mmCIF file of C-alpha atoms in Angstrom:
data_model
loop_
_atom_site.group_PDB
_atom_site.id
_atom_site.type_symbol
_atom_site.label_atom_id
_atom_site.label_comp_id
_atom_site.label_asym_id
_atom_site.label_seq_id
_atom_site.Cartn_x
_atom_site.Cartn_y
_atom_site.Cartn_z
ATOM 1 C CA UNK A 1 80.884 -59.847 -109.790
ATOM 2 C CA UNK A 2 79.033 -62.429 -108.960
ATOM 3 C CA UNK A 3 74.907 -62.804 -106.994
ATOM 4 C CA UNK A 4 73.529 -63.764 -103.779
ATOM 5 C CA UNK A 5 70.189 -63.481 -102.496
ATOM 6 C CA UNK A 6 70.569 -63.452 -98.579
ATOM 7 C CA UNK A 7 67.844 -64.232 -96.203
ATOM 8 C CA UNK A 8 67.826 -62.390 -93.032
ATOM 9 C CA UNK A 9 64.975 -62.665 -90.244
ATOM 10 C CA UNK A 10 63.194 -63.624 -93.276
ATOM 11 C CA UNK A 11 64.060 -60.594 -95.767
ATOM 12 C CA UNK A 12 65.562 -61.267 -98.571
ATOM 13 C CA UNK A 13 68.556 -58.568 -100.222
ATOM 14 C CA UNK A 14 70.331 -59.194 -103.302
ATOM 15 C CA UNK A 15 73.863 -58.314 -102.674
ATOM 16 C CA UNK A 16 76.241 -57.924 -105.165
ATOM 17 C CA UNK A 17 80.249 -59.574 -104.524
ATOM 18 C CA UNK A 18 83.055 -58.174 -106.497
ATOM 19 C CA UNK A 19 86.692 -60.384 -106.434
ATOM 20 C CA UNK A 20 89.441 -57.984 -106.461
ATOM 21 C CA UNK A 21 92.519 -58.731 -106.923
ATOM 22 C CA UNK A 22 95.203 -58.273 -104.069
ATOM 23 C CA UNK A 23 96.842 -55.633 -105.511
ATOM 24 C CA UNK A 24 93.640 -53.896 -105.673
ATOM 25 C CA UNK A 25 93.753 -53.411 -102.373
ATOM 26 C CA UNK A 26 94.872 -49.614 -100.907
ATOM 27 C CA UNK A 27 96.500 -48.904 -97.462
ATOM 28 C CA UNK A 28 94.485 -47.412 -94.732
ATOM 29 C CA UNK A 29 93.995 -44.738 -93.608
ATOM 30 C CA UNK A 30 96.485 -43.817 -91.097
ATOM 31 C CA UNK A 31 93.755 -43.722 -88.081
ATOM 32 C CA UNK A 32 93.329 -40.353 -86.667
ATOM 33 C CA UNK A 33 94.200 -39.175 -83.126
ATOM 34 C CA UNK A 34 92.262 -40.665 -80.662
ATOM 35 C CA UNK A 35 90.675 -37.481 -78.425
ATOM 36 C CA UNK A 36 92.947 -36.731 -75.372
ATOM 37 C CA UNK A 37 91.764 -37.387 -72.491
ATOM 38 C CA UNK A 38 91.116 -35.309 -69.164
ATOM 39 C CA UNK A 39 92.654 -37.751 -66.248
ATOM 40 C CA UNK A 40 91.993 -37.322 -62.428
ATOM 41 C CA UNK A 41 94.159 -39.053 -59.351
ATOM 42 C CA UNK A 42 92.732 -39.561 -56.337
ATOM 43 C CA UNK A 43 94.038 -37.640 -53.679
ATOM 44 C CA UNK A 44 97.057 -39.470 -51.543
ATOM 45 C CA UNK A 45 94.960 -41.826 -48.823
ATOM 46 C CA UNK A 46 91.376 -42.379 -48.259
ATOM 47 C CA UNK A 47 88.976 -45.075 -49.765
ATOM 48 C CA UNK A 48 89.026 -45.361 -54.510
ATOM 49 C CA UNK A 49 86.403 -46.476 -56.118
ATOM 50 C CA UNK A 50 87.125 -47.737 -59.500
ATOM 51 C CA UNK A 51 84.731 -48.922 -61.979
ATOM 52 C CA UNK A 52 83.374 -53.027 -62.389
ATOM 53 C CA UNK A 53 83.420 -52.812 -65.930
ATOM 54 C CA UNK A 54 82.882 -50.839 -69.402
ATOM 55 C CA UNK A 55 79.796 -48.937 -69.510
ATOM 56 C CA UNK A 56 78.161 -44.991 -69.376
ATOM 57 C CA UNK A 57 77.142 -42.741 -66.700
ATOM 58 C CA UNK A 58 73.712 -42.070 -65.962
ATOM 59 C CA UNK A 59 73.846 -40.385 -62.846
ATOM 60 C CA UNK A 60 75.822 -39.218 -59.847
ATOM 61 C CA UNK A 61 74.455 -38.905 -56.735
ATOM 62 C CA UNK A 62 77.383 -37.526 -54.335
ATOM 63 C CA UNK A 63 79.551 -34.390 -54.732
ATOM 64 C CA UNK A 64 82.831 -33.605 -53.305
ATOM 65 C CA UNK A 65 82.740 -32.197 -49.475
ATOM 66 C CA UNK A 66 79.222 -34.570 -48.845
ATOM 67 C CA UNK A 67 79.072 -37.092 -46.631
ATOM 68 C CA UNK A 68 78.400 -40.717 -47.166
ATOM 69 C CA UNK A 69 77.453 -43.836 -45.340
ATOM 70 C CA UNK A 70 78.698 -46.994 -46.748
ATOM 71 C CA UNK A 71 76.551 -48.287 -49.015
ATOM 72 C CA UNK A 72 74.236 -45.327 -49.996
ATOM 73 C CA UNK A 73 74.703 -45.244 -53.886
ATOM 74 C CA UNK A 74 77.766 -43.663 -55.501
ATOM 75 C CA UNK A 75 75.822 -43.334 -58.967
ATOM 76 C CA UNK A 76 74.110 -45.895 -61.817
ATOM 77 C CA UNK A 77 76.418 -47.123 -64.375
ATOM 78 C CA UNK A 78 74.780 -48.722 -67.429
ATOM 79 C CA UNK A 79 76.744 -51.780 -69.043
ATOM 80 C CA UNK A 80 74.690 -53.605 -71.335
ATOM 81 C CA UNK A 81 71.774 -52.227 -70.829
ATOM 82 C CA UNK A 82 71.417 -52.932 -67.322
ATOM 83 C CA UNK A 83 71.395 -50.254 -65.079
ATOM 84 C CA UNK A 84 74.354 -51.372 -62.169
ATOM 85 C CA UNK A 85 74.740 -49.217 -58.477
ATOM 86 C CA UNK A 86 78.238 -48.320 -57.836
ATOM 87 C CA UNK A 87 77.874 -48.168 -53.829
ATOM 88 C CA UNK A 88 79.971 -45.837 -51.594
ATOM 89 C CA UNK A 89 82.335 -48.569 -49.668
ATOM 90 C CA UNK A 90 82.675 -47.002 -46.882
ATOM 91 C CA UNK A 91 81.848 -44.146 -44.346
ATOM 92 C CA UNK A 92 83.563 -40.778 -44.666
ATOM 93 C CA UNK A 93 83.641 -37.647 -47.189
ATOM 94 C CA UNK A 94 84.163 -37.231 -50.816
ATOM 95 C CA UNK A 95 86.994 -35.595 -51.342
ATOM 96 C CA UNK A 96 87.389 -36.369 -55.523
ATOM 97 C CA UNK A 97 85.145 -37.355 -58.344
ATOM 98 C CA UNK A 98 86.298 -38.112 -61.445
ATOM 99 C CA UNK A 99 83.565 -38.480 -63.828
ATOM 100 C CA UNK A 100 80.245 -36.772 -64.951
ATOM 101 C CA UNK A 101 76.571 -38.235 -66.261
ATOM 102 C CA UNK A 102 76.767 -39.443 -69.478
ATOM 103 C CA UNK A 103 80.969 -40.298 -69.145
ATOM 104 C CA UNK A 104 81.886 -42.557 -70.844
ATOM 105 C CA UNK A 105 84.706 -45.075 -68.178
ATOM 106 C CA UNK A 106 86.256 -48.171 -68.819
ATOM 107 C CA UNK A 107 87.085 -51.058 -66.592
ATOM 108 C CA UNK A 108 89.945 -49.924 -63.601
ATOM 109 C CA UNK A 109 88.778 -45.977 -64.406
ATOM 110 C CA UNK A 110 88.989 -44.052 -61.538
ATOM 111 C CA UNK A 111 85.429 -42.924 -60.375
ATOM 112 C CA UNK A 112 85.753 -41.126 -56.479
ATOM 113 C CA UNK A 113 87.101 -41.872 -53.370
ATOM 114 C CA UNK A 114 86.429 -40.719 -50.182
ATOM 115 C CA UNK A 115 88.767 -39.807 -47.137
#
């Protein structure tokens, strides 16, 4: 076993590192199955809006049936500690909303549609 002193932002830590033989390394346990995701698809026709980046939904300002105007803030997407306003792309009526406040979305995920 080897002893090391490590400096992290001005604080020193003492660590011990043990060298192991490759034959001692156990195979990792199989990964847990991914949580089942609910898939919401947009209705045919209309303007579909997808997430421009991965992040967390902080607020949803629209609901199905709302009449909206182009440029209206539909929802707030937090990505890298920045709040990004996702705007309504055109005038119309909200036909689908696929996310809720607190949801985590991936880049390209369907958010809502305007008919």
